[in-house]
mmCIF file of C-alpha atoms in Angstrom:
data_model
loop_
_atom_site.group_PDB
_atom_site.id
_atom_site.type_symbol
_atom_site.label_atom_id
_atom_site.label_comp_id
_atom_site.label_asym_id
_atom_site.label_seq_id
_atom_site.Cartn_x
_atom_site.Cartn_y
_atom_site.Cartn_z
ATOM 1 C CA UNK X 13 -61.971 245.895 148.588
ATOM 2 C CA UNK X 14 -64.968 248.058 147.640
ATOM 3 C CA UNK X 15 -65.322 249.171 151.260
ATOM 4 C CA UNK X 16 -61.628 250.099 151.428
ATOM 5 C CA UNK X 17 -61.793 252.100 148.193
ATOM 6 C CA UNK X 18 -64.831 253.937 149.519
ATOM 7 C CA UNK X 19 -62.795 255.195 152.475
ATOM 8 C CA UNK X 20 -60.336 256.826 150.065
ATOM 9 C CA UNK X 21 -63.101 259.066 148.668
ATOM 10 C CA UNK X 22 -63.489 262.347 150.608
ATOM 11 C CA UNK X 23 -66.559 262.158 152.853
ATOM 12 C CA UNK X 24 -68.273 265.104 151.170
ATOM 13 C CA UNK X 25 -68.276 263.140 147.882
ATOM 14 C CA UNK X 26 -69.567 259.880 149.290
ATOM 15 C CA UNK X 27 -73.183 258.966 148.724
ATOM 16 C CA UNK X 28 -74.731 257.750 151.945
ATOM 17 C CA UNK X 29 -77.968 255.916 152.545
ATOM 18 C CA UNK X 30 -79.893 253.451 150.418
ATOM 19 C CA UNK X 31 -80.674 254.367 146.809
ATOM 20 C CA UNK X 32 -84.156 253.315 145.654
ATOM 21 C CA UNK X 33 -84.786 253.536 141.891
ATOM 22 C CA UNK X 34 -88.124 255.065 140.927
ATOM 23 C CA UNK X 35 -90.048 254.445 137.701
ATOM 24 C CA UNK X 36 -93.022 256.614 136.768
ATOM 25 C CA UNK X 37 -95.680 254.820 134.715
ATOM 26 C CA UNK X 38 -98.064 257.570 133.697
ATOM 27 C CA UNK X 39 -100.725 257.923 131.025
ATOM 28 C CA UNK X 40 -103.405 256.010 129.188
ATOM 29 C CA UNK X 41 -102.400 252.431 128.367
ATOM 30 C CA UNK X 42 -102.423 251.881 124.608
ATOM 31 C CA UNK X 43 -100.436 249.979 122.021
ATOM 32 C CA UNK X 44 -98.352 252.232 119.810
ATOM 33 C CA UNK X 45 -97.992 255.885 120.726
ATOM 34 C CA UNK X 46 -95.667 258.615 119.488
ATOM 35 C CA UNK X 47 -94.250 261.974 120.511
ATOM 36 C CA UNK X 48 -97.600 263.441 119.507
ATOM 37 C CA UNK X 49 -99.685 260.914 121.476
ATOM 38 C CA UNK X 50 -97.731 259.584 124.452
ATOM 39 C CA UNK X 51 -98.964 256.172 125.489
ATOM 40 C CA UNK X 52 -98.046 253.749 128.215
ATOM 41 C CA UNK X 53 -97.274 250.219 127.013
ATOM 42 C CA UNK X 54 -94.639 247.515 127.367
ATOM 43 C CA UNK X 55 -92.489 249.011 124.601
ATOM 44 C CA UNK X 56 -92.276 252.402 126.331
ATOM 45 C CA UNK X 57 -91.931 251.004 129.857
ATOM 46 C CA UNK X 58 -89.558 248.055 129.475
ATOM 47 C CA UNK X 59 -86.251 249.943 129.213
ATOM 48 C CA UNK X 60 -86.865 252.005 132.347
ATOM 49 C CA UNK X 61 -88.010 248.927 134.260
ATOM 50 C CA UNK X 62 -84.951 246.931 133.214
ATOM 51 C CA UNK X 63 -82.671 249.784 134.287
ATOM 52 C CA UNK X 64 -84.400 250.213 137.649
ATOM 53 C CA UNK X 65 -84.159 246.533 138.533
ATOM 54 C CA UNK X 66 -80.478 246.502 137.551
ATOM 55 C CA UNK X 67 -79.542 248.630 140.612
ATOM 56 C CA UNK X 68 -77.389 246.017 142.297
ATOM 57 C CA UNK X 69 -77.489 247.336 145.858
ATOM 58 C CA UNK X 70 -81.086 248.538 145.886
ATOM 59 C CA UNK X 71 -83.329 246.368 148.090
ATOM 60 C CA UNK X 72 -86.458 247.491 146.259
ATOM 61 C CA UNK X 73 -87.892 249.323 143.274
ATOM 62 C CA UNK X 74 -90.552 252.010 143.661
ATOM 63 C CA UNK X 75 -93.135 252.521 140.936
ATOM 64 C CA UNK X 76 -95.348 255.579 140.639
ATOM 65 C CA UNK X 77 -98.597 254.941 138.763
ATOM 66 C CA UNK X 78 -100.991 257.502 137.365
ATOM 67 C CA UNK X 79 -103.211 255.833 134.781
ATOM 68 C CA UNK X 80 -106.954 255.582 134.047
ATOM 69 C CA UNK X 81 -106.410 252.278 132.246
ATOM 70 C CA UNK X 82 -106.724 251.257 128.617
ATOM 71 C CA UNK X 83 -105.493 248.135 126.871
ATOM 72 C CA UNK X 84 -105.836 245.018 129.078
ATOM 73 C CA UNK X 85 -103.147 243.272 127.020
ATOM 74 C CA UNK X 86 -100.538 245.997 127.546
ATOM 75 C CA UNK X 87 -101.528 246.250 131.212
ATOM 76 C CA UNK X 88 -100.924 242.538 131.749
ATOM 77 C CA UNK X 89 -97.651 242.645 129.826
ATOM 78 C CA UNK X 90 -96.308 245.463 132.013
ATOM 79 C CA UNK X 91 -97.546 243.691 135.147
ATOM 80 C CA UNK X 92 -95.810 240.477 134.109
ATOM 81 C CA UNK X 93 -92.549 242.215 133.213
ATOM 82 C CA UNK X 94 -92.425 243.825 136.649
ATOM 83 C CA UNK X 95 -93.088 240.529 138.421
ATOM 84 C CA UNK X 96 -90.534 238.665 136.298
ATOM 85 C CA UNK X 97 -87.852 241.249 137.044
ATOM 86 C CA UNK X 98 -88.724 241.323 140.743
ATOM 87 C CA UNK X 99 -88.299 237.552 141.030
ATOM 88 C CA UNK X 100 -85.186 237.468 138.865
ATOM 89 C CA UNK X 101 -83.449 240.287 140.746
ATOM 90 C CA UNK X 102 -84.976 239.386 144.128
ATOM 91 C CA UNK X 103 -86.243 242.853 144.876
ATOM 92 C CA UNK X 104 -89.404 244.057 146.546
ATOM 93 C CA UNK X 105 -91.735 246.268 144.572
ATOM 94 C CA UNK X 106 -93.550 249.208 146.140
ATOM 95 C CA UNK X 107 -96.292 250.836 144.085
ATOM 96 C CA UNK X 108 -97.477 254.367 144.824
ATOM 97 C CA UNK X 109 -100.684 255.653 143.250
ATOM 98 C CA UNK X 110 -100.876 259.324 142.354
ATOM 99 C CA UNK X 111 -104.186 260.641 140.959
ATOM 100 C CA UNK X 112 -105.545 257.349 139.708
ATOM 101 C CA UNK X 113 -104.750 253.669 139.230
ATOM 102 C CA UNK X 114 -107.971 252.371 137.739
ATOM 103 C CA UNK X 115 -108.855 249.493 135.430
ATOM 104 C CA UNK X 116 -105.605 248.666 133.575
ATOM 105 C CA UNK X 117 -103.767 251.107 135.832
ATOM 106 C CA UNK X 118 -104.814 249.067 138.845
ATOM 107 C CA UNK X 119 -103.905 245.862 137.001
ATOM 108 C CA UNK X 120 -100.332 247.164 136.733
ATOM 109 C CA UNK X 121 -100.414 248.219 140.400
ATOM 110 C CA UNK X 122 -101.057 244.588 141.325
ATOM 111 C CA UNK X 123 -97.400 243.926 140.474
ATOM 112 C CA UNK X 124 -96.477 245.639 143.730
ATOM 113 C CA UNK X 125 -95.701 243.599 146.823
ATOM 114 C CA UNK X 126 -97.370 246.512 148.575
ATOM 115 C CA UNK X 127 -99.573 249.255 147.144
ATOM 116 C CA UNK X 128 -99.909 252.726 148.644
ATOM 117 C CA UNK X 129 -102.106 255.649 147.668
ATOM 118 C CA UNK X 130 -103.075 259.126 148.728
ATOM 119 C CA UNK X 131 -106.384 259.315 150.619
ATOM 120 C CA UNK X 132 -107.824 261.176 147.610
ATOM 121 C CA UNK X 133 -106.397 258.875 144.924
ATOM 122 C CA UNK X 134 -108.820 256.851 142.781
ATOM 123 C CA UNK X 135 -108.362 253.067 142.708
ATOM 124 C CA UNK X 136 -110.314 250.073 141.433
ATOM 125 C CA UNK X 137 -112.605 249.980 138.396
ATOM 126 C CA UNK X 138 -112.096 246.221 138.113
ATOM 127 C CA UNK X 139 -114.088 245.614 134.976
ATOM 128 C CA UNK X 140 -114.010 245.716 131.179
ATOM 129 C CA UNK X 141 -115.555 248.311 128.901
ATOM 130 C CA UNK X 142 -115.844 248.665 125.133
ATOM 131 C CA UNK X 143 -117.141 251.769 123.446
ATOM 132 C CA UNK X 144 -117.652 253.247 120.035
ATOM 133 C CA UNK X 145 -120.067 255.075 117.763
ATOM 134 C CA UNK X 146 -122.601 253.966 115.195
ATOM 135 C CA UNK X 147 -123.107 255.846 111.909
ATOM 136 C CA UNK X 148 -125.702 253.982 109.785
ATOM 137 C CA UNK X 149 -128.328 256.769 109.902
ATOM 138 C CA UNK X 150 -125.754 259.443 109.107
ATOM 139 C CA UNK X 151 -124.765 257.588 105.943
ATOM 140 C CA UNK X 152 -128.383 257.543 104.798
ATOM 141 C CA UNK X 153 -128.767 261.284 105.348
ATOM 142 C CA UNK X 154 -125.718 262.178 103.294
ATOM 143 C CA UNK X 155 -126.542 259.696 100.563
ATOM 144 C CA UNK X 156 -123.670 257.269 101.118
ATOM 145 C CA UNK X 157 -124.136 253.530 100.662
ATOM 146 C CA UNK X 158 -122.013 251.204 102.779
ATOM 147 C CA UNK X 159 -120.586 248.253 100.826
ATOM 148 C CA UNK X 160 -118.829 245.412 102.623
ATOM 149 C CA UNK X 161 -117.549 242.199 101.037
ATOM 150 C CA UNK X 162 -116.229 239.425 103.259
ATOM 151 C CA UNK X 163 -114.958 235.888 103.177
ATOM 152 C CA UNK X 164 -116.227 234.622 106.507
ATOM 153 C CA UNK X 165 -119.721 235.313 107.855
ATOM 154 C CA UNK X 166 -118.461 237.227 110.895
ATOM 155 C CA UNK X 167 -115.597 239.153 109.309
ATOM 156 C CA UNK X 168 -117.496 242.458 109.486
ATOM 157 C CA UNK X 169 -118.830 241.915 112.985
ATOM 158 C CA UNK X 170 -119.551 245.122 114.951
ATOM 159 C CA UNK X 171 -119.078 247.326 111.875
ATOM 160 C CA UNK X 172 -119.953 250.848 113.118
ATOM 161 C CA UNK X 173 -121.484 251.744 109.756
ATOM 162 C CA UNK X 174 -124.089 248.982 109.971
ATOM 163 C CA UNK X 175 -127.012 248.568 112.410
ATOM 164 C CA UNK X 176 -126.238 246.683 115.611
ATOM 165 C CA UNK X 177 -127.093 243.000 115.665
ATOM 166 C CA UNK X 178 -128.042 241.267 118.910
ATOM 167 C CA UNK X 179 -125.876 238.193 118.314
ATOM 168 C CA UNK X 180 -122.838 240.408 117.693
ATOM 169 C CA UNK X 181 -123.396 242.269 120.966
ATOM 170 C CA UNK X 182 -123.764 238.946 122.789
ATOM 171 C CA UNK X 183 -120.451 237.785 121.328
ATOM 172 C CA UNK X 184 -118.707 240.973 122.451
ATOM 173 C CA UNK X 185 -120.080 240.541 125.970
ATOM 174 C CA UNK X 186 -118.718 236.982 126.016
ATOM 175 C CA UNK X 187 -115.242 238.317 125.268
ATOM 176 C CA UNK X 188 -115.624 240.988 127.940
ATOM 177 C CA UNK X 189 -116.612 238.396 130.547
ATOM 178 C CA UNK X 190 -113.553 236.288 129.741
ATOM 179 C CA UNK X 191 -111.212 239.280 130.092
ATOM 180 C CA UNK X 192 -113.004 240.370 133.253
ATOM 181 C CA UNK X 193 -112.466 236.933 134.803
ATOM 182 C CA UNK X 194 -108.737 237.122 134.058
ATOM 183 C CA UNK X 195 -108.651 240.484 135.851
ATOM 184 C CA UNK X 196 -110.624 239.135 138.818
ATOM 185 C CA UNK X 197 -108.297 236.151 139.130
ATOM 186 C CA UNK X 198 -105.262 238.455 139.125
ATOM 187 C CA UNK X 199 -106.738 240.574 141.923
ATOM 188 C CA UNK X 200 -107.668 237.538 144.017
ATOM 189 C CA UNK X 201 -104.194 236.028 143.572
ATOM 190 C CA UNK X 202 -102.158 239.158 144.242
ATOM 191 C CA UNK X 203 -104.399 240.447 147.052
ATOM 192 C CA UNK X 204 -105.087 237.053 148.636
ATOM 193 C CA UNK X 205 -106.101 237.327 152.278
ATOM 194 C CA UNK X 206 -106.483 241.122 152.048
ATOM 195 C CA UNK X 207 -109.728 241.653 150.121
ATOM 196 C CA UNK X 208 -112.966 242.584 151.857
ATOM 197 C CA UNK X 209 -116.106 240.571 151.182
ATOM 198 C CA UNK X 210 -117.950 243.229 149.205
ATOM 199 C CA UNK X 211 -120.361 242.512 146.325
ATOM 200 C CA UNK X 212 -119.245 245.669 144.476
ATOM 201 C CA UNK X 213 -115.552 244.800 144.482
ATOM 202 C CA UNK X 214 -115.514 243.442 140.923
ATOM 203 C CA UNK X 215 -118.441 245.467 139.589
ATOM 204 C CA UNK X 216 -116.325 248.136 137.871
ATOM 205 C CA UNK X 217 -116.854 250.718 140.612
ATOM 206 C CA UNK X 218 -113.908 252.823 141.752
ATOM 207 C CA UNK X 219 -113.107 254.350 145.121
ATOM 208 C CA UNK X 220 -110.887 256.822 146.938
ATOM 209 C CA UNK X 221 -107.707 255.620 148.568
ATOM 210 C CA UNK X 222 -109.461 255.644 151.954
ATOM 211 C CA UNK X 223 -112.188 253.280 150.776
ATOM 212 C CA UNK X 224 -109.706 251.269 148.729
ATOM 213 C CA UNK X 225 -107.747 250.579 151.917
ATOM 214 C CA UNK X 226 -110.814 249.246 153.733
ATOM 215 C CA UNK X 227 -111.628 247.049 150.712
ATOM 216 C CA UNK X 228 -108.118 245.608 150.696
ATOM 217 C CA UNK X 229 -107.198 247.008 147.276
ATOM 218 C CA UNK X 230 -104.209 248.861 148.741
ATOM 219 C CA UNK X 231 -101.981 248.382 151.785
ATOM 220 C CA UNK X 232 -101.683 251.889 153.125
ATOM 221 C CA UNK X 233 -102.122 255.624 152.725
ATOM 222 C CA UNK X 234 -98.705 257.174 152.216
ATOM 223 C CA UNK X 235 -96.521 259.121 149.827
ATOM 224 C CA UNK X 236 -93.417 257.575 148.313
ATOM 225 C CA UNK X 237 -90.762 259.690 149.999
ATOM 226 C CA UNK X 238 -92.146 259.355 153.520
ATOM 227 C CA UNK X 239 -92.847 255.630 153.281
ATOM 228 C CA UNK X 240 -89.452 254.673 151.874
ATOM 229 C CA UNK X 241 -87.550 256.823 154.351
ATOM 230 C CA UNK X 242 -89.527 255.216 157.167
ATOM 231 C CA UNK X 243 -88.517 251.768 155.921
ATOM 232 C CA UNK X 244 -84.921 252.338 154.867
ATOM 233 C CA UNK X 245 -83.810 255.346 156.920
ATOM 234 C CA UNK X 246 -83.750 259.118 156.654
ATOM 235 C CA UNK X 247 -80.760 259.042 154.304
ATOM 236 C CA UNK X 248 -82.659 257.015 151.713
ATOM 237 C CA UNK X 249 -82.293 258.521 148.234
ATOM 238 C CA UNK X 250 -84.963 258.250 145.559
ATOM 239 C CA UNK X 251 -83.402 258.108 142.088
ATOM 240 C CA UNK X 252 -85.767 258.640 139.179
ATOM 241 C CA UNK X 253 -85.041 256.295 136.292
ATOM 242 C CA UNK X 254 -85.764 258.265 133.143
ATOM 243 C CA UNK X 255 -86.882 256.760 129.868
ATOM 244 C CA UNK X 256 -84.157 256.580 127.215
ATOM 245 C CA UNK X 257 -84.008 259.509 124.823
ATOM 246 C CA UNK X 258 -85.378 258.923 121.352
ATOM 247 C CA UNK X 259 -85.041 260.791 118.073
ATOM 248 C CA UNK X 260 -84.308 264.519 118.528
ATOM 249 C CA UNK X 261 -83.760 263.962 122.248
ATOM 250 C CA UNK X 262 -87.389 263.237 123.058
ATOM 251 C CA UNK X 263 -88.114 260.893 125.935
ATOM 252 C CA UNK X 264 -90.103 257.766 125.246
ATOM 253 C CA UNK X 265 -93.795 258.494 125.882
ATOM 254 C CA UNK X 266 -95.571 257.113 128.898
ATOM 255 C CA UNK X 267 -92.553 256.760 131.202
ATOM 256 C CA UNK X 268 -90.801 259.274 133.393
ATOM 257 C CA UNK X 269 -93.069 262.244 132.867
ATOM 258 C CA UNK X 270 -96.515 263.608 132.154
ATOM 259 C CA UNK X 271 -98.187 264.123 128.799
ATOM 260 C CA UNK X 272 -97.491 267.208 126.729
ATOM 261 C CA UNK X 273 -100.097 269.928 126.280
ATOM 262 C CA UNK X 274 -103.043 268.393 124.446
ATOM 263 C CA UNK X 275 -103.728 271.416 122.253
ATOM 264 C CA UNK X 276 -100.143 271.446 121.022
ATOM 265 C CA UNK X 277 -100.260 267.773 120.277
ATOM 266 C CA UNK X 278 -103.454 268.138 118.233
ATOM 267 C CA UNK X 279 -101.871 270.861 116.153
ATOM 268 C CA UNK X 280 -98.759 268.782 115.537
ATOM 269 C CA UNK X 281 -100.329 265.402 114.987
ATOM 270 C CA UNK X 282 -103.100 266.463 112.631
ATOM 271 C CA UNK X 283 -106.542 265.034 112.167
ATOM 272 C CA UNK X 284 -105.498 261.402 112.634
ATOM 273 C CA UNK X 285 -104.522 262.061 116.250
ATOM 274 C CA UNK X 286 -107.752 263.792 117.273
ATOM 275 C CA UNK X 287 -109.687 260.536 117.762
ATOM 276 C CA UNK X 288 -106.843 259.023 119.772
ATOM 277 C CA UNK X 289 -106.606 262.091 121.974
ATOM 278 C CA UNK X 290 -110.385 262.070 122.443
ATOM 279 C CA UNK X 291 -110.183 258.438 123.561
ATOM 280 C CA UNK X 292 -107.402 259.255 126.007
ATOM 281 C CA UNK X 293 -109.334 262.258 127.326
ATOM 282 C CA UNK X 294 -112.432 260.075 127.788
ATOM 283 C CA UNK X 295 -110.431 257.572 129.854
ATOM 284 C CA UNK X 296 -109.258 260.299 132.224
ATOM 285 C CA UNK X 297 -112.697 261.943 132.182
ATOM 286 C CA UNK X 298 -114.381 258.900 133.719
ATOM 287 C CA UNK X 299 -112.560 259.736 136.946
ATOM 288 C CA UNK X 300 -113.020 263.509 136.830
ATOM 289 C CA UNK X 301 -109.466 264.034 135.562
ATOM 290 C CA UNK X 302 -110.008 265.226 131.990
#
């Protein structure tokens, strides 16, 4: 019946070729986020992913990733949501890396049945990092005394206003190693039979798309439009799935577009957002993309 009804529509109004929904997952991966500090996380990505996988006649979903990483928890949650939807809807997933898919960004990319990148894209950084600042000497200089009262001997562990303690650093490294192993296991499972035997693979180093291909981190060097047309025909249509509009018509941060101008966001968000923006800028800066 559907085929018969289609013939009644004038040819110039008929859509021909396969439609492939496209979701853009761009930005630093952080819990929370707002219109002033766009962030990529499960909350901002889930609606667009659900919509993309609901395309009944689409044989696949294409995902564009441009992320320097961030929260390992949010990265895994997005990865798992993509895989769950792919299995539920029985669709292939093609991931295309733009500037960078590193650390948590690469963890999300692992959700793809195949991963493609530009020769100059940055991929990898399979590791875990924690950073911060210490202020105990500054407090002494300005005459401020730090007072901390806890119930639990380790409740104030890694307090930035107190001197570092070796046992606290050792504990943090233990946590990092556990998270790192989860990441390594994900890579080995999703890239089974494709990875090169290279001692630096899980060291936290990152590479161009060209080197990433030889290491088995990606499957090819290609752009989205060309690759999908090659697979599904020249009449293949790419349909961008936008994030749902929020209050005042703003799109949800982290999905469907790039971040707003940083200077404007600082002015709007106030002092509280400066540290968050600095953290985001530092994530991009590690890959020369600040």
